[in-house]
Amino acid sequence: MSEVIVITSGKGGVGKTTASANIGMSLATKGYTVALLDADIGLRNLDVVMGLENRIVYDIVDVVDGNCRIKQALIKDKRNPNLFLLPAAQTKDKEAVLPGQMQKLCSSLKEDFDYVIIDCPAGIERGFKNAISGADKAIVITTPEVSAVRDADRIIGLLEANNLSNPKLILNRIRMDMVNRGDMMTLEDITEILAIDVLGVVPDDESVIISTNRGEPAVLDIKSRAGQAFRDISARISGEDVPFMDLNTKENLFDKLKKAFS
Amino acid sequence: MTENSVIFKGNRDGIIIYLDENIAYEDLKYELNKKLKDSSTFFGDTSATIYFHGRRLTSFQEEELTYLVKNNTNLKVNFFLENHQKYDNNEIELQKINSNNKIIRNYKKENEENTKKQEKPKFRKSLEEKIIDATSHFKNRNKKDKNIEKLNLSNTKYHKGSLRNGMSLSFDGSVVIVGDVNPGAEIISVGNVIVLGSLKGVVHAGYTNNQEAFVAAICFNPTQIRIADLITYIPKEKRVLDAPKMAYIENSKIYISDL
């Protein structure tokens, strides 16, 4: 049973694209066939994060306009043969695609793939409406900041209004040292406001920035803690029951190792 | 359309085609075409020199009319003499025209030269030809050689300033960018692409199938290079920052070489 999952946040810069790339890659590593769909027309980034930028010939606008077949536009990942990317157009804008066309596109991708992951653009306008129109499920991603949580709340409301009830939450870029000092919102603070199920918590991790700049998703780095968090999230998406990783112990162990080496 | 807008006259030097200057060029073309077809047997298959007379023609128009004559008659056309000036007498003096520095084009000779040059690889050949043409153009600036005109008149768009992410420049000719082409920007050009800056975006030269097009840049680092119907990119490990390079097609492959 294949699924179309949209990853959205409302606010920009909280990690939608990074999460899409990592979840897509780790689901593909598990053996599922995955299509990543970049819905951020005009400000595409998923291709860069995946390191597939230089292979783009056709894009999503070419597909919906009928300039090419879907298979021609899909770029096979260089590391994993189960993973494909349908890039957004860069020289067009969000108006180039209609929600109806997106719906059609998603349903035809659904026939060939176990998971279709849609990377939603920031905002609540046309791009957002396009991205959610073909989705069966939604993942809302936020960071422990008041502004991001506010936007996430707004997005959850909009998703429910569009029959995407029960979205799941990913809390990204949490720093346990700050939480313990009382300087950062805790997971409990956030779930109290948003009142949705938590899919995972991803610690703030330098390795994500490094891997993103290299075009290698962090899940491929076994040592990366954020990568581990995304692997757990993917396992939960595919129906496995994985316990939440204890960020505190890991942090302490990490610190201990750091001290041992320094 | 008047019946007498195109008149043929023969003299000892060749055939003079009088063109009415008061009617539209398209009508004139139509009329000439019609007359040529009607009188193709009249001309026979002798060799002859053709003069256009009575009307100022652009080099493109002249080429078009010459083509009409060649296609619609069995004439062995040796020389075409440009004649922009209006003569009152019917006689045309060859010497006078020559002294006016009008150009005599010898089609036969040109064809022979072309066949000789074809032994060289295609790209090199065209590049060398362009250079030769350009140098002879500077030497004989007063002369109007059509080959050179063609080269210089070939549409070129000069873009001052950088092309940023998401910007797209497409042009029915060659493109020269005085600035950078950032990642995410794209250039689609029917002719060549020259970037006087760093090229990091996607570039398509020779769209859709001009195999002789090339791409050159001061800092050659494009995300993807397309020439005619070929697509390639430079693998990460082979990337050299800040190197002036160019890309061109040879033997159906895109080659990249230092400038």
XYZ file of C-alpha atoms in Angstrom:
521
model
C 0.000 0.000 0.000
C 1.762 3.114 -1.163
C 1.533 6.484 0.507
C 1.983 10.107 -0.484
C 3.450 12.050 2.421
C 3.879 15.814 2.423
C 6.526 17.371 4.658
C 5.514 20.891 5.604
C 6.146 23.552 8.237
C 4.757 26.941 7.351
C 7.901 28.697 8.496
C 10.976 28.583 6.304
C 14.339 27.227 7.336
C 13.166 24.679 9.891
C 14.384 21.681 7.923
C 11.683 20.545 5.485
C 14.105 19.859 2.670
C 16.694 18.204 4.908
C 14.000 16.023 6.457
C 12.627 15.087 3.023
C 16.051 14.066 1.755
C 16.897 12.069 4.876
C 13.554 10.327 5.256
C 13.505 9.504 1.547
C 17.025 8.132 1.618
C 16.534 5.987 4.702
C 13.209 4.570 3.464
C 15.000 3.642 0.240
C 17.809 2.052 2.241
C 15.169 -0.095 3.943
C 14.279 -1.409 0.501
C 11.192 0.619 -0.299
C 10.923 2.411 -3.624
C 10.730 6.120 -2.953
C 10.015 9.158 -5.104
C 11.022 12.532 -3.718
C 8.979 15.328 -5.200
C 10.224 18.896 -4.867
C 7.185 21.182 -4.839
C 9.197 24.339 -4.190
C 9.054 25.697 -7.730
C 11.336 28.691 -8.213
C 13.330 28.067 -5.029
C 14.243 24.443 -5.434
C 16.849 22.982 -3.105
C 16.122 19.295 -2.734
C 18.257 18.514 -5.794
C 21.200 20.376 -4.241
C 20.801 18.662 -0.864
C 20.648 15.295 -2.658
C 23.676 16.170 -4.791
C 21.737 15.556 -8.000
C 21.624 19.111 -9.302
C 23.817 18.453 -12.323
C 21.595 15.667 -13.654
C 18.431 17.679 -14.075
C 17.112 17.804 -17.608
C 13.347 17.872 -17.150
C 11.380 19.065 -14.141
C 7.932 18.950 -12.606
C 6.620 21.762 -14.838
C 7.765 19.879 -17.932
C 5.849 16.858 -16.658
C 2.575 18.650 -15.956
C 2.844 20.600 -19.217
C 3.327 17.346 -21.104
C 6.803 18.217 -22.435
C 8.097 14.884 -21.200
C 6.991 11.683 -19.535
C 7.285 11.284 -15.760
C 9.941 8.613 -16.186
C 12.109 11.016 -18.204
C 12.024 13.623 -15.455
C 12.704 11.230 -12.564
C 16.378 11.246 -11.570
C 17.693 8.032 -10.104
C 19.810 8.604 -7.015
C 23.504 7.896 -7.532
C 23.791 5.946 -4.253
C 20.485 4.117 -3.996
C 18.639 2.594 -6.957
C 15.339 2.630 -5.011
C 15.346 6.410 -4.698
C 14.186 8.849 -7.362
C 13.875 12.612 -7.434
C 11.391 14.654 -9.396
C 12.952 18.131 -9.303
C 11.063 21.412 -9.225
C 11.489 23.970 -11.982
C 13.748 26.845 -11.074
C 12.960 29.464 -13.682
C 9.193 29.290 -13.189
C 7.017 30.135 -10.207
C 4.432 28.341 -8.108
C 1.617 29.363 -10.455
C 3.047 27.069 -13.133
C 1.320 24.079 -11.516
C -2.321 23.692 -10.518
C -3.452 21.654 -7.501
C -5.401 19.391 -9.843
C -2.308 18.656 -11.924
C -0.368 17.885 -8.755
C -3.074 15.469 -7.657
C -2.887 13.663 -10.969
C 0.894 13.537 -10.805
C 0.837 12.098 -7.286
C -1.637 9.409 -8.175
C 0.428 8.274 -11.134
C 3.622 8.253 -9.032
C 1.770 6.226 -6.422
C 1.401 3.387 -8.904
C 5.144 2.937 -9.208
C 6.472 3.789 -5.759
C 5.947 2.612 -2.184
C 6.415 6.127 -0.847
C 6.057 9.512 -2.486
C 7.590 12.213 -0.289
C 6.662 15.797 -1.150
C 8.943 18.611 -0.048
C 6.545 21.501 0.576
C 7.612 25.134 0.139
C 7.390 27.606 3.021
C 4.242 29.688 3.240
C 0.559 28.936 2.946
C -0.118 30.131 -0.587
C -0.294 28.357 -3.919
C 2.881 26.315 -3.400
C 1.541 24.923 -0.137
C -1.851 24.210 -1.673
C -0.184 22.419 -4.572
C 2.010 20.356 -2.286
C -0.789 19.139 -0.037
C -3.357 18.553 -2.773
C -2.049 15.127 -3.712
C -1.004 13.959 -0.245
C -2.507 11.194 1.859
C -0.561 12.004 5.004
C 1.255 15.012 6.375
C 4.311 15.491 8.528
C 4.664 18.860 10.226
C 8.183 19.859 11.114
C 9.083 22.559 13.581
C 11.969 23.840 15.653
C 11.790 24.726 19.350
C 11.143 28.390 18.660
C 7.944 30.253 19.389
C 7.633 31.565 15.823
C 8.096 28.137 14.247
C 5.593 26.556 16.626
C 3.044 29.300 15.887
C 3.396 28.626 12.154
C 3.185 24.880 12.711
C -0.088 25.401 14.579
C -1.475 27.431 11.683
C -0.364 24.734 9.236
C -1.987 21.962 11.257
C -5.235 23.924 11.136
C -4.968 24.301 7.359
C -4.112 20.627 6.892
C -7.152 19.566 8.889
C -9.309 21.930 6.862
C -8.025 20.158 3.740
C -8.888 16.665 5.007
C -5.341 15.831 6.050
C -6.270 15.056 9.604
C -3.886 13.634 12.139
C -0.586 15.040 10.889
C 2.545 13.860 12.660
C 5.133 16.108 14.262
C 8.899 16.165 13.901
C 10.737 18.409 16.317
C 13.962 19.423 14.664
C 17.178 20.933 15.930
C 16.648 20.512 19.624
C 19.577 21.256 21.924
C 19.321 19.313 25.155
C 21.910 21.446 26.921
C 19.714 24.503 26.385
C 16.561 22.585 27.308
C 18.183 21.437 30.530
C 19.173 25.001 31.340
C 15.591 26.033 30.717
C 16.519 28.245 27.775
C 14.700 26.216 25.121
C 11.159 24.909 24.709
C 10.873 21.241 25.573
C 9.070 18.629 23.519
C 6.326 18.656 26.166
C 5.867 22.420 25.829
C 5.404 22.021 22.105
C 3.084 19.013 22.136
C 0.968 20.842 24.687
C 0.366 23.603 22.155
C 0.131 21.538 18.979
C -1.559 18.440 20.428
C -0.516 16.017 17.679
C 1.432 12.746 17.706
C 5.199 13.030 17.723
C 7.000 11.123 15.008
C 10.468 11.978 16.186
C 12.873 14.426 17.736
C 16.030 15.369 15.871
C 18.959 16.850 17.791
C 20.816 19.871 16.513
C 23.844 18.424 14.806
C 26.727 20.033 12.934
C 27.066 16.937 10.762
C 23.752 17.811 9.082
C 25.150 21.111 7.844
C 28.293 19.410 6.585
C 26.432 16.603 4.837
C 23.825 18.959 3.373
C 26.532 21.128 1.834
C 28.156 18.040 0.364
C 24.925 16.777 -1.121
C 24.973 13.637 1.048
C 21.959 13.065 3.334
C 22.963 12.700 7.013
C 21.313 9.269 7.319
C 24.212 7.846 5.296
C 26.601 8.896 8.069
C 26.333 6.191 10.727
C 27.987 8.361 13.339
C 25.593 11.258 12.869
C 23.065 11.535 15.722
C 20.653 13.503 13.570
C 21.021 10.786 10.967
C 20.082 8.184 13.582
C 17.029 10.233 14.525
C 15.921 10.350 10.871
C 16.500 6.603 10.486
C 14.236 6.052 13.514
C 11.608 8.366 12.046
C 11.646 6.427 8.763
C 11.276 3.171 10.663
C 8.209 4.596 12.417
C 6.775 5.753 9.083
C 7.124 2.236 7.724
C 5.225 0.892 10.737
C 8.024 -0.285 13.008
C 7.863 0.414 16.697
C 11.108 2.161 17.569
C 11.712 3.699 20.994
C 12.662 7.371 21.100
C 16.359 7.822 21.484
C 17.447 9.299 24.746
C 18.925 12.576 23.723
C 20.317 13.279 27.182
C 22.373 10.122 27.537
C 23.630 10.402 24.004
C 24.605 13.955 24.607
C 26.448 12.993 27.767
C 28.190 10.099 26.097
C 29.086 12.371 23.224
C 30.431 14.951 25.601
C 32.413 12.307 27.427
C 33.960 11.129 24.185
C 34.676 14.691 23.199
C 36.415 15.277 26.514
C 38.334 12.032 26.203
C 39.701 13.062 22.836
C 40.439 16.677 23.612
C 1.567 44.473 -58.990
C 2.835 45.799 -62.296
C 3.820 43.553 -65.131
C 7.055 45.412 -65.670
C 8.366 45.334 -62.172
C 10.946 42.760 -63.252
C 12.617 43.009 -66.663
C 15.337 40.805 -68.126
C 17.834 42.229 -70.578
C 20.852 40.614 -72.111
C 24.023 42.332 -73.243
C 27.516 41.207 -74.043
C 28.497 41.014 -70.389
C 25.604 38.933 -69.217
C 22.018 39.268 -68.130
C 20.715 42.360 -66.421
C 17.686 42.016 -64.218
C 15.955 45.330 -63.732
C 14.086 45.526 -60.481
C 11.397 48.081 -59.804
C 12.224 50.050 -56.705
C 8.690 51.237 -56.134
C 7.032 47.983 -55.199
C 7.308 45.924 -52.041
C 10.186 43.485 -51.839
C 7.927 40.484 -51.284
C 5.931 41.331 -54.411
C 9.142 41.761 -56.312
C 10.352 38.384 -55.192
C 7.108 36.799 -56.277
C 7.254 38.523 -59.639
C 10.857 37.478 -60.238
C 10.056 33.919 -59.338
C 7.147 33.898 -61.783
C 9.143 35.450 -64.614
C 12.048 33.085 -64.106
C 9.772 30.103 -64.322
C 8.121 31.421 -67.455
C 11.394 32.089 -69.223
C 13.614 29.306 -67.963
C 13.792 27.796 -71.453
C 14.660 31.169 -72.910
C 17.858 31.315 -70.882
C 18.986 27.838 -71.830
C 21.962 26.390 -70.009
C 24.721 28.784 -70.976
C 27.017 30.389 -68.487
C 26.136 33.927 -67.698
C 26.785 36.788 -65.383
C 23.817 38.250 -63.587
C 23.418 41.854 -62.592
C 20.706 43.207 -60.416
C 19.841 46.696 -61.368
C 17.614 49.581 -60.482
C 16.988 48.834 -56.844
C 18.968 48.957 -53.647
C 19.153 45.497 -52.115
C 20.361 44.393 -48.744
C 22.864 41.589 -48.818
C 20.228 39.199 -47.530
C 17.728 40.196 -50.193
C 20.390 39.866 -52.827
C 21.280 36.432 -51.651
C 17.653 35.437 -51.749
C 17.179 36.684 -55.305
C 20.399 35.036 -56.431
C 19.126 31.829 -55.008
C 15.881 32.231 -56.928
C 17.802 32.687 -60.183
C 19.985 29.676 -59.530
C 17.096 27.468 -58.634
C 14.667 28.396 -61.360
C 16.950 28.350 -64.388
C 19.505 26.027 -65.885
C 21.974 28.872 -66.158
C 25.526 28.179 -65.145
C 25.896 31.248 -63.047
C 29.500 32.283 -62.621
C 29.518 35.728 -61.181
C 27.087 37.879 -59.429
C 27.804 41.537 -59.405
C 26.340 43.702 -56.776
C 25.076 46.912 -58.156
C 23.592 49.279 -55.695
C 23.992 52.297 -57.900
C 21.464 53.455 -60.366
C 22.763 53.687 -63.918
C 21.106 55.819 -66.481
C 22.524 54.053 -69.483
C 21.745 50.442 -70.134
C 25.343 49.442 -70.541
C 27.087 48.259 -67.461
C 30.807 48.672 -67.397
C 32.568 45.954 -65.565
C 35.617 48.010 -64.866
C 33.646 50.801 -63.396
C 32.054 48.485 -60.934
C 35.373 46.979 -59.989
C 36.900 50.356 -59.375
C 34.009 51.116 -57.083
C 35.242 48.296 -54.903
C 32.152 46.222 -55.318
C 32.768 42.624 -54.649
C 32.818 39.868 -57.174
C 31.799 36.598 -55.702
C 32.896 33.461 -57.351
C 30.663 30.667 -56.281
C 32.632 27.914 -57.985
C 35.861 28.873 -56.303
C 34.200 29.023 -52.941
C 32.762 25.577 -53.339
C 36.125 24.121 -54.211
C 37.659 25.634 -51.131
C 34.949 24.220 -48.957
C 35.472 20.679 -50.151
C 39.193 20.940 -49.467
C 38.632 22.123 -45.936
C 36.256 19.350 -45.053
C 39.096 16.989 -44.246
C 39.731 18.827 -40.994
C 37.621 18.037 -37.931
C 34.400 19.969 -38.054
C 34.813 22.196 -35.060
C 38.410 23.168 -35.766
C 37.499 23.889 -39.321
C 34.732 26.260 -38.474
C 36.769 28.010 -35.805
C 39.708 28.525 -38.143
C 37.423 29.750 -40.860
C 35.878 32.222 -38.529
C 39.281 33.530 -37.534
C 40.424 33.807 -41.155
C 37.211 35.549 -42.084
C 37.513 37.925 -39.205
C 41.120 38.864 -40.014
C 40.406 39.427 -43.670
C 37.488 41.551 -42.590
C 39.778 43.877 -40.719
C 42.181 44.052 -43.648
C 39.520 44.906 -46.188
C 37.207 46.877 -44.050
C 35.817 48.803 -46.992
C 34.926 45.716 -48.898
C 31.688 44.037 -48.229
C 32.311 40.333 -48.086
C 29.100 38.541 -47.441
C 30.681 35.740 -45.464
C 31.969 38.226 -42.996
C 28.735 40.062 -42.910
C 27.016 36.838 -42.109
C 29.397 36.265 -39.224
C 28.969 39.738 -37.829
C 25.278 39.912 -38.420
C 24.739 36.593 -36.702
C 22.583 37.631 -33.790
C 24.486 38.107 -30.594
C 23.004 39.202 -27.331
C 25.244 41.022 -24.910
C 24.070 40.797 -21.350
C 25.711 43.103 -18.861
C 25.380 41.972 -15.277
C 25.090 38.635 -13.577
C 22.442 35.995 -14.094
C 21.240 34.935 -10.676
C 19.559 31.763 -9.466
C 16.267 31.219 -11.251
C 16.992 33.630 -14.088
C 16.793 32.254 -17.583
C 18.176 33.818 -20.733
C 17.235 32.299 -24.038
C 18.195 33.849 -27.331
C 17.951 33.085 -31.021
C 21.673 33.548 -31.619
C 24.853 33.743 -29.585
C 25.055 35.069 -26.062
C 27.836 36.998 -24.351
C 27.478 37.536 -20.620
C 29.568 40.284 -19.072
C 29.217 39.041 -15.533
C 28.676 35.787 -13.699
C 26.176 33.007 -14.252
C 25.276 31.743 -10.799
C 24.125 28.224 -9.901
C 20.452 27.808 -10.728
C 20.561 30.242 -13.649
C 20.265 28.967 -17.193
C 21.270 30.158 -20.635
C 19.703 28.685 -23.735
C 21.349 29.901 -26.909
C 20.962 28.936 -30.537
C 24.587 29.924 -31.126
C 27.632 30.124 -28.886
C 27.834 31.153 -25.254
C 30.692 33.215 -23.870
C 30.781 34.173 -20.216
C 33.204 36.900 -19.180
C 33.000 35.894 -15.570
C 32.354 32.670 -13.784
C 29.930 30.194 -15.273
C 28.276 28.059 -12.616
C 24.741 27.607 -13.895
C 23.268 25.423 -16.605
C 24.261 26.340 -20.140
C 22.782 25.138 -23.411
C 24.584 26.239 -26.574
C 23.548 25.315 -30.095
C 19.897 24.804 -29.170
C 18.355 22.720 -30.694
C 20.876 21.098 -32.996
C 23.821 23.317 -33.861
C 26.754 20.935 -33.529
C 29.311 23.682 -34.074
C 28.321 25.804 -31.119
C 30.720 26.221 -28.222
C 30.692 27.439 -24.639
C 33.566 29.441 -23.188
C 34.031 31.067 -19.797
C 36.752 32.746 -17.764
C 35.877 30.541 -14.782
C 34.395 27.433 -16.309
C 32.383 25.589 -13.705
C 28.893 24.945 -15.067
C 26.397 22.739 -13.238
C 25.565 21.139 -16.554
C 26.678 21.691 -20.131
C 24.418 21.062 -23.091
C 25.529 21.546 -26.668
C 23.068 20.740 -29.448
C 21.503 17.444 -28.314
C 24.293 16.364 -25.961
C 24.268 16.763 -22.194
C 27.115 16.370 -19.736
C 28.503 17.668 -16.458
C 31.935 17.854 -14.917
C 32.363 15.221 -12.189
C 33.193 16.617 -8.753
C 36.704 15.183 -8.723
C 37.570 16.815 -12.043
C 36.360 20.271 -11.147
C 38.980 22.998 -11.274
C 37.946 26.330 -9.883
C 38.854 29.560 -11.652
C 40.122 28.026 -14.882
C 39.305 29.509 -18.294
C 37.946 26.688 -20.426
C 35.720 25.973 -23.342
C 33.447 23.131 -24.372
C 32.661 22.008 -27.907
C 31.510 18.974 -29.842
C 33.843 16.701 -31.712
C 32.909 13.240 -32.943
C 29.520 13.466 -31.216
C 31.061 14.058 -27.819
C 31.405 17.142 -25.693
C 35.048 18.012 -25.094
C 36.321 20.493 -22.571
C 39.684 22.121 -23.104
C 41.708 24.970 -21.660
C 41.370 28.296 -23.348
